CSV table of C-alpha atoms and ligand atoms in Angstrom, one decimal:
chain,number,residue,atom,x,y,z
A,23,UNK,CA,-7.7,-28.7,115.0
A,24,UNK,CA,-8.9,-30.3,118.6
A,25,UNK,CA,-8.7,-34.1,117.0
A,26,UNK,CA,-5.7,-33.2,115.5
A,27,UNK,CA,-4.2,-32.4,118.9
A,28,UNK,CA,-5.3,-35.2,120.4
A,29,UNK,CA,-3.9,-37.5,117.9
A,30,UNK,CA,-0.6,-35.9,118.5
A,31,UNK,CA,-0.7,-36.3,122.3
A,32,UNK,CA,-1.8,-40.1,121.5
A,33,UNK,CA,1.0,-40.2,119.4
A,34,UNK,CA,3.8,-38.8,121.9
A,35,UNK,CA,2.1,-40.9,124.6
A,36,UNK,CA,2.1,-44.2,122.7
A,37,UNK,CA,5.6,-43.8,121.9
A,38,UNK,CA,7.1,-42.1,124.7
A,39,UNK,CA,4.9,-44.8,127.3
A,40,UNK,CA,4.2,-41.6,129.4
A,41,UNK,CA,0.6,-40.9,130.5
A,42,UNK,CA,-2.1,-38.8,127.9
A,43,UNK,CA,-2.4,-36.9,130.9
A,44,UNK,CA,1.3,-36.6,131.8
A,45,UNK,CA,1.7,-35.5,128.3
A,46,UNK,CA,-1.3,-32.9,128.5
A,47,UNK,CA,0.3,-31.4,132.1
A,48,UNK,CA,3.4,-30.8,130.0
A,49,UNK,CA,2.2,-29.2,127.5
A,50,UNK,CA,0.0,-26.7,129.5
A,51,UNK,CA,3.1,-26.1,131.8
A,52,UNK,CA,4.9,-25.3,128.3
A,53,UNK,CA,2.5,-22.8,127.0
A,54,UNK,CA,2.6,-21.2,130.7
A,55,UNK,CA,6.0,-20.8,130.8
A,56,UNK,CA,5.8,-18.9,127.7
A,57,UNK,CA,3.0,-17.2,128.0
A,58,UNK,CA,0.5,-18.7,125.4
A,59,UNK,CA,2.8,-17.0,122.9
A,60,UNK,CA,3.1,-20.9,121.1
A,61,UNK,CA,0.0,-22.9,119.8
A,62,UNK,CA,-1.1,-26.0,121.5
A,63,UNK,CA,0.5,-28.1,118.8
A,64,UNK,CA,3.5,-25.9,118.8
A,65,UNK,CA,4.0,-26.6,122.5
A,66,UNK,CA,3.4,-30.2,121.7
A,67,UNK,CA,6.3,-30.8,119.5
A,68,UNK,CA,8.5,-29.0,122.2
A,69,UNK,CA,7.6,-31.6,124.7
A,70,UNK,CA,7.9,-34.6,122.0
A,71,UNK,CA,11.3,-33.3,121.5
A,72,UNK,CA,12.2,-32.5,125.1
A,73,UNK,CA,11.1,-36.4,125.8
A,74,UNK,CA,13.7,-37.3,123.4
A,75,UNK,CA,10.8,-38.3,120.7
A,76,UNK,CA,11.6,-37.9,116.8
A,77,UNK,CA,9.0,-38.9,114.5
A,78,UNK,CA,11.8,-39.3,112.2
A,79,UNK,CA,10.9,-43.3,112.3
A,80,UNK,CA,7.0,-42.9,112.6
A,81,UNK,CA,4.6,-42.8,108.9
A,82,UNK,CA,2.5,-39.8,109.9
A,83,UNK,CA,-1.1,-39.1,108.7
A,84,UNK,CA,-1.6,-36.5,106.4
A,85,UNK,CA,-3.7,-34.7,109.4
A,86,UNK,CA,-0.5,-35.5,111.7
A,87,UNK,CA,1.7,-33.0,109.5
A,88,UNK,CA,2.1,-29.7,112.0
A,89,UNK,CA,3.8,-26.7,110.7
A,90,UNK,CA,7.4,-26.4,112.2
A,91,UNK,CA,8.1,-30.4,112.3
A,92,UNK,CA,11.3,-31.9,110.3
A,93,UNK,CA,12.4,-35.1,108.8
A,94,UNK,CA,8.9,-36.4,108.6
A,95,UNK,CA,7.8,-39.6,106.6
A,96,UNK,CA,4.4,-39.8,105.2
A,97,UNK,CA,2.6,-41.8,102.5
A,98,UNK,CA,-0.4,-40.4,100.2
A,99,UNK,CA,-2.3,-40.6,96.9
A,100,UNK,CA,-1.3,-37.9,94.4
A,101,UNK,CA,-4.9,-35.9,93.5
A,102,UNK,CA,-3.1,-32.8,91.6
A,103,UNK,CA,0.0,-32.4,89.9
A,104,UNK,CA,1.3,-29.3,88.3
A,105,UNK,CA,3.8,-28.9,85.7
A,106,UNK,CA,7.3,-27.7,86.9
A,107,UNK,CA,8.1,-24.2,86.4
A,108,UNK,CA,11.5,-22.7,85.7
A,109,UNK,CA,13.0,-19.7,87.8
A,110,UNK,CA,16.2,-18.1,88.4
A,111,UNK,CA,18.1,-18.8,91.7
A,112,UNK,CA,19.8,-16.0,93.1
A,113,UNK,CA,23.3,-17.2,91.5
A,114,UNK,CA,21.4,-16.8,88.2
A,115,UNK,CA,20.6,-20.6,87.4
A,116,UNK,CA,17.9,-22.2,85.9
A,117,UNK,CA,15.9,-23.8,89.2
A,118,UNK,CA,13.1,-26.2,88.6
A,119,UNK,CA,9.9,-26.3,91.6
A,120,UNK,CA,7.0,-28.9,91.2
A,121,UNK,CA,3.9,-28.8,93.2
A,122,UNK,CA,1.6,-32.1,94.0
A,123,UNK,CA,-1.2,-32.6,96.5
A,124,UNK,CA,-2.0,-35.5,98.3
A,125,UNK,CA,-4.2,-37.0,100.3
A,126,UNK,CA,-4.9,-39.9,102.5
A,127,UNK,CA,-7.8,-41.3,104.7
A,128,UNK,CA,-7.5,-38.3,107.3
A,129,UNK,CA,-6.3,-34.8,105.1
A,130,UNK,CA,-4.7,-33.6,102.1
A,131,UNK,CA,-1.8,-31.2,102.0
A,132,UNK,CA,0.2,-29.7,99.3
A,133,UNK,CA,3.9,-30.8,98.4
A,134,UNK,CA,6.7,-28.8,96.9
A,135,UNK,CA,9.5,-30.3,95.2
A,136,UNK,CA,12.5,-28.7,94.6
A,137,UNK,CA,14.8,-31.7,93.9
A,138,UNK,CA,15.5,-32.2,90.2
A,139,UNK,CA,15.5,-36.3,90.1
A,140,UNK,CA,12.2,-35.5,92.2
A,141,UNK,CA,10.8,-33.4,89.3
A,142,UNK,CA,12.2,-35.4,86.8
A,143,UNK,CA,9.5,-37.9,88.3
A,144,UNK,CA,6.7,-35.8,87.1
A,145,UNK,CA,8.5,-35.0,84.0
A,146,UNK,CA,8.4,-38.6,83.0
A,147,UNK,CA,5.1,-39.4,83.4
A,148,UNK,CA,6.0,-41.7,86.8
A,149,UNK,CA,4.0,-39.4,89.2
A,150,UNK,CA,0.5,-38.9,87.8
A,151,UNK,CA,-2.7,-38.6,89.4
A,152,UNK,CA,-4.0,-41.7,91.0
A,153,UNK,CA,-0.2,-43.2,91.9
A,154,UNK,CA,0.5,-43.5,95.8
A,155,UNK,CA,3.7,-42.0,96.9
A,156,UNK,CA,5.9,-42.5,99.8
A,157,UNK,CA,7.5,-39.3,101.0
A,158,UNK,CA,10.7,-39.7,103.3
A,159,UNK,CA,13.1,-37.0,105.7
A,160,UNK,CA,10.6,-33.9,104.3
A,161,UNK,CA,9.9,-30.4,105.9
A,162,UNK,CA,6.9,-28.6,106.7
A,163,UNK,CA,6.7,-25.1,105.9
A,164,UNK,CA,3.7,-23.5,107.1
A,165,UNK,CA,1.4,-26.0,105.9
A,166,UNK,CA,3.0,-27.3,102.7
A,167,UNK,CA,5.1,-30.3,103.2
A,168,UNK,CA,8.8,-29.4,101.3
A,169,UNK,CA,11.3,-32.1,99.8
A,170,UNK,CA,14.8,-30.9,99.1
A,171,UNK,CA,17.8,-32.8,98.0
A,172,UNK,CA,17.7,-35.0,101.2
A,173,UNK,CA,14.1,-36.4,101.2
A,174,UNK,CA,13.2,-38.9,99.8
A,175,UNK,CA,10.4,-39.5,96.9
A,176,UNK,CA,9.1,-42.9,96.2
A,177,UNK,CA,6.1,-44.7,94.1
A,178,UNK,CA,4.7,-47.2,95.8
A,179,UNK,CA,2.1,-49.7,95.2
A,180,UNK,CA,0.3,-49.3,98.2
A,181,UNK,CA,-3.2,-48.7,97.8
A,182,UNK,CA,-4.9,-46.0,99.7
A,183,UNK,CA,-8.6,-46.1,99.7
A,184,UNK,CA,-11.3,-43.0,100.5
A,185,UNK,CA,-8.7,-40.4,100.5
A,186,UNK,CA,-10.2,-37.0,101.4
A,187,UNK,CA,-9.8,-34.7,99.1
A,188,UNK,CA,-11.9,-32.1,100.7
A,189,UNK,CA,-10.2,-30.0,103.3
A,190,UNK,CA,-11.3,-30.4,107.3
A,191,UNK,CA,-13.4,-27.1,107.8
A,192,UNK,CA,-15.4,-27.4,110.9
A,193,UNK,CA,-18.0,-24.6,111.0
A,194,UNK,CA,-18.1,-22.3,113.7
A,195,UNK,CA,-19.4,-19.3,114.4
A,196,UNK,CA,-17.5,-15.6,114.2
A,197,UNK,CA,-17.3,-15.2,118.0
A,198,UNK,CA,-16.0,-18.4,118.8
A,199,UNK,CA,-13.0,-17.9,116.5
A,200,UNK,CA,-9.5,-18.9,117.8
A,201,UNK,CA,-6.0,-18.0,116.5
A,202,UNK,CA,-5.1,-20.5,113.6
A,203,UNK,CA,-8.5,-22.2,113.3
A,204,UNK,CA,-9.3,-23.7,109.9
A,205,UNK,CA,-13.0,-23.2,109.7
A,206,UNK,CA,-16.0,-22.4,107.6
A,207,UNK,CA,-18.5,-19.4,108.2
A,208,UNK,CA,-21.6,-18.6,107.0
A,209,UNK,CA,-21.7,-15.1,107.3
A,210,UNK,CA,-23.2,-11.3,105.4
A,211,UNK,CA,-21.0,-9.5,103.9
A,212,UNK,CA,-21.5,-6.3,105.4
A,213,UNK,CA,-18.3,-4.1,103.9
A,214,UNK,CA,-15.9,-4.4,101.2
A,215,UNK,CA,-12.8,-1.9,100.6
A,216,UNK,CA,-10.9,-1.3,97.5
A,217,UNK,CA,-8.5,-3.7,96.2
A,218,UNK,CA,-4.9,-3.5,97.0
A,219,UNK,CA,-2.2,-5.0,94.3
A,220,UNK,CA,0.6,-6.6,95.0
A,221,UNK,CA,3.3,-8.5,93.5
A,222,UNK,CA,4.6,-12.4,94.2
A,223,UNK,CA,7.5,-14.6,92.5
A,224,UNK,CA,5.6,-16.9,90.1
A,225,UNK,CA,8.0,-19.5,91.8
A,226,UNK,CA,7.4,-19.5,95.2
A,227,UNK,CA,4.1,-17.3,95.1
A,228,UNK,CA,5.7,-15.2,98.5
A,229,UNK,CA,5.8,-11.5,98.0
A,230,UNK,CA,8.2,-9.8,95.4
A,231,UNK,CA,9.8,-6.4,96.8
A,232,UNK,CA,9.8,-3.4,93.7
A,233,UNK,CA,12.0,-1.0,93.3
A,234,UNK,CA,11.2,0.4,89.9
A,235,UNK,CA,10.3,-1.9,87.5
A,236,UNK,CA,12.6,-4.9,89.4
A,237,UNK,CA,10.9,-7.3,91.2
A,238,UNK,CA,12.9,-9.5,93.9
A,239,UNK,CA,11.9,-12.7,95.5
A,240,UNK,CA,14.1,-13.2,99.0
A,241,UNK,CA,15.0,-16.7,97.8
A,242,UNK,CA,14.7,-16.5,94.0
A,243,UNK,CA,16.2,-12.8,93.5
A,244,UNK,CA,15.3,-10.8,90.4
A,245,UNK,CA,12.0,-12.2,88.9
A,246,UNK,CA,9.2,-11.5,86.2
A,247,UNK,CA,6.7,-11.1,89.3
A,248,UNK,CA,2.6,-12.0,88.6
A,249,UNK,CA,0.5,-9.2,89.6
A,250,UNK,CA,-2.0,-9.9,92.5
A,251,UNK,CA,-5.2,-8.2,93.8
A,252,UNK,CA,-6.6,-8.7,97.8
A,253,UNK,CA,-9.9,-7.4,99.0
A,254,UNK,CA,-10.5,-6.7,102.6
A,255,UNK,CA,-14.5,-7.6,103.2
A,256,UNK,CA,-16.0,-7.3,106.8
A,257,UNK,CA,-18.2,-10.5,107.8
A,258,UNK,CA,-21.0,-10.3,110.4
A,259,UNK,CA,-23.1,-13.5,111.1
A,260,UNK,CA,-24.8,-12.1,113.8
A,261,UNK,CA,-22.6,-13.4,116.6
A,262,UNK,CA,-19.5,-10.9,115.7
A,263,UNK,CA,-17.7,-9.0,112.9
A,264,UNK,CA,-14.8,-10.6,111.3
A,265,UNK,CA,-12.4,-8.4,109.0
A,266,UNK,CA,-11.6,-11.3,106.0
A,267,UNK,CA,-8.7,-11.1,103.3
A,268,UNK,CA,-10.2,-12.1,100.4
A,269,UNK,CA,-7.6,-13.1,97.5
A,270,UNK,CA,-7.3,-12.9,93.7
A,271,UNK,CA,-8.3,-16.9,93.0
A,272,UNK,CA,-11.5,-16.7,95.4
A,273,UNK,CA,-12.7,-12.8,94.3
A,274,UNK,CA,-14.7,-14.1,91.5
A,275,UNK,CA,-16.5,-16.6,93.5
A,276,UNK,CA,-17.5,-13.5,95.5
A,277,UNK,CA,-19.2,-11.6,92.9
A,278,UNK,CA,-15.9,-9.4,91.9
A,279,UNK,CA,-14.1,-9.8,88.7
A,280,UNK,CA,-13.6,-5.8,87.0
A,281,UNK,CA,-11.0,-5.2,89.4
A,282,UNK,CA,-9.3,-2.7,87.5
A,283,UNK,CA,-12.6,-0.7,86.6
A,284,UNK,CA,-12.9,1.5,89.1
A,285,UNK,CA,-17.1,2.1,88.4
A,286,UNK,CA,-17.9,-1.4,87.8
A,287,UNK,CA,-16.4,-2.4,90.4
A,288,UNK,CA,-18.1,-0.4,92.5
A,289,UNK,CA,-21.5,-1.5,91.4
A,290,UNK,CA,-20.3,-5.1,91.8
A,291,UNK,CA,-19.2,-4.5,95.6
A,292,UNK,CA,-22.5,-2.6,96.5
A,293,UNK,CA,-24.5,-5.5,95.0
A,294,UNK,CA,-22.3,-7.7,97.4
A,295,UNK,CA,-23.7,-5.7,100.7
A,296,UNK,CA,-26.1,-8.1,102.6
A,297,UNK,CA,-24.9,-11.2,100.7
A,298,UNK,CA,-24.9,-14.4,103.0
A,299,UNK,CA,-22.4,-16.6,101.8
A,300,UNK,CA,-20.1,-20.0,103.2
A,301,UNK,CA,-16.3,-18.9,103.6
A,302,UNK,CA,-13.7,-21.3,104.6
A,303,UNK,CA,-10.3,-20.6,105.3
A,304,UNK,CA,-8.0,-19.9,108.4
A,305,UNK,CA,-7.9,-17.7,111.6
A,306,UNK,CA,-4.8,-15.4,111.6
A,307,UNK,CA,-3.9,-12.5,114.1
A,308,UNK,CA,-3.0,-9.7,111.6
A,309,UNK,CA,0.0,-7.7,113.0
A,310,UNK,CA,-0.8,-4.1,112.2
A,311,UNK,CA,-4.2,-4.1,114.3
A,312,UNK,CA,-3.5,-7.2,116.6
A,313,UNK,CA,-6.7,-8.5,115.9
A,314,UNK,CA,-7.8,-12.2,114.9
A,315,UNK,CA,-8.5,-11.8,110.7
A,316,UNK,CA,-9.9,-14.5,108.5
A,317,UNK,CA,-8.1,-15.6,105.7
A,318,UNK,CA,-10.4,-16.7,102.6
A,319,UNK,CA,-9.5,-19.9,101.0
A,320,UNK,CA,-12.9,-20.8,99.5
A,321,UNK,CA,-16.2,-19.3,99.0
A,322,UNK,CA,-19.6,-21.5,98.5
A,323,UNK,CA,-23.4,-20.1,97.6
A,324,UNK,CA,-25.5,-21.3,99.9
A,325,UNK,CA,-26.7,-24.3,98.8
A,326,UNK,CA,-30.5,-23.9,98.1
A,327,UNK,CA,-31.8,-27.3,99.2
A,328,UNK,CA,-29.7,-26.3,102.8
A,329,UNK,CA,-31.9,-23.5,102.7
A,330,UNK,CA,-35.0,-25.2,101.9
A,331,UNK,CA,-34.5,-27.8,104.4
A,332,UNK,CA,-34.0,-24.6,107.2
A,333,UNK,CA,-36.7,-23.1,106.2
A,334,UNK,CA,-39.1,-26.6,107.0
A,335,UNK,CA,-37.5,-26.9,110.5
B,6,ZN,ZN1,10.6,-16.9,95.0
């Protein structure tokens, strides 16, 4: 995340011709001012904006998207494309939502399309794996960039080369955790707690509300919600405990896949206990307890010839 701040600050600097340093004063006098309540890169965008500095005209990196910023323009080779799916908008039409990622030299990110002659795109065979893209006047929304009816979506023949397709995790240990990091862990699971089951719009993937058999999405009203399972598993790597949220897609990976037997998958978490594994994911404070938890993205064995190579040292 550190680079990724400093590119920013380069960025402001370079166009705003104020010093790195200037920049840097401003931005801790920011986050003072409101008590460390905003992020670094949060407090960054403030400043850019305060200094009268759009990136509405600037190509961004992929790595140079922060959540929160608007009308950005980026450019990046399509690695994953996904069928559109159908849903209901809350008037009771048929909406359409694609999903893409791309990538670039620096990241990868994951775009949402909700513009029909952006879909139609995918649905013609324009936007396929492999194509480059140029992406105007988009939103970021946590960490997925969004395009509605006012971006822009365009196939270029721009070539990008050694794209990285592979997130940024930098590993780190459990103590040295902050707020929001994207990092890996090689950790023991040490405790595991019963799975809780939730339900999410199969459009949007954010949590359906029940009331009965109805499930509601906020943006996409009444909907046939997918049924999820979360785990809650306690890391330890020796430097700290870390509570984790372990979700449906990376469960398996962990060892868990009978979660609706109640004995087997109690065998299956006590064979877990003492595990060492590699987690990626991202630092979150959860609200209920006000302490940092680690959001599971990934899971890895440890790779043997790792081991063997620690084991000569
Ligand atoms: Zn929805």
């Amino acid at each position: 995340m550190i680079d990724n701040y400093d590119r920013i600050i380069e960025k402001i600097s370079k166009i705003s011709n104020v010093d790195k340093e200037e920049i840097e004063r401003k931005i801790e006098a920011k986050r003072a001012k409101l008590s460390g309540l905003i992020s670094k890169e949060g407090a960054a965008q403030v400043v850019a904006a305060e200094l009268g500095i759009s990136f509405d005209n600037e190509k961004l990196k992929i790595e140079e998207l922060l959540p929160g910023m608007r009308k950005v323009n980026t450019l990046g080779k399509v690695v994953n494309v996904t069928q559109p799916r159908v849903f209901k908008t809350k008037k009771g039409d048929d909406g359409k939502v694609a999903n893409l990622f791309i990538a670039d030299d620096t990241s990868n990110i994951k775009v949402v399309l909700w513009d029909l002659n952006h879909i139609s795109l995918i649905e013609s065979g324009k936007i396929v794996e492999g194509i480059v893209i140029e992406i105007s006047n988009a939103s970021m929304r946590d960490n997925e960039l969004h395009l509605g009816s006012f971006s822009e979506l365009k196939v270029t023949n721009q070539s990008i080369e050694g794209v990285k397709t592979e997130r940024n995790f930098k590993e780190k240990k459990i103590s040295e955790l902050k707020n929001s990091d994207n990092v890996k862990i090689r950790a023991f699971i040490v405790q595991s707690f019963e799975p809780k089951f939730f339900y999410v719009c199969p459009s949007c993937r954010k949590k359906a509300t029940q009331e009965g058999n109805i499930f509601t999405c906020v943006e996409h009203g009444k909907v046939i919600a997918d049924k999820k399972a979360l785990i809650n598993i306690i890391l330890d790597d020796g430097t700290e405990t870390i509570r984790t949220v372990a979700f449906q897609d990376n469960l398996a990976d962990v060892g868990l896949t009978d979660l609706e037997n109640v004995e087997e998958l109690i065998l299956q978490r006590e064979k877990l206990l003492g595990k060492e594994m590699l987690f990626y994911g991202t630092v979150r404070n959860n609200k209920v307890f006000n302490t940092p938890e680690f959001i599971i993205e990934k899971v890895d064995e440890i790779n043997p010839d790792l081991l063997i190579k620690e084991l000569e040292n």
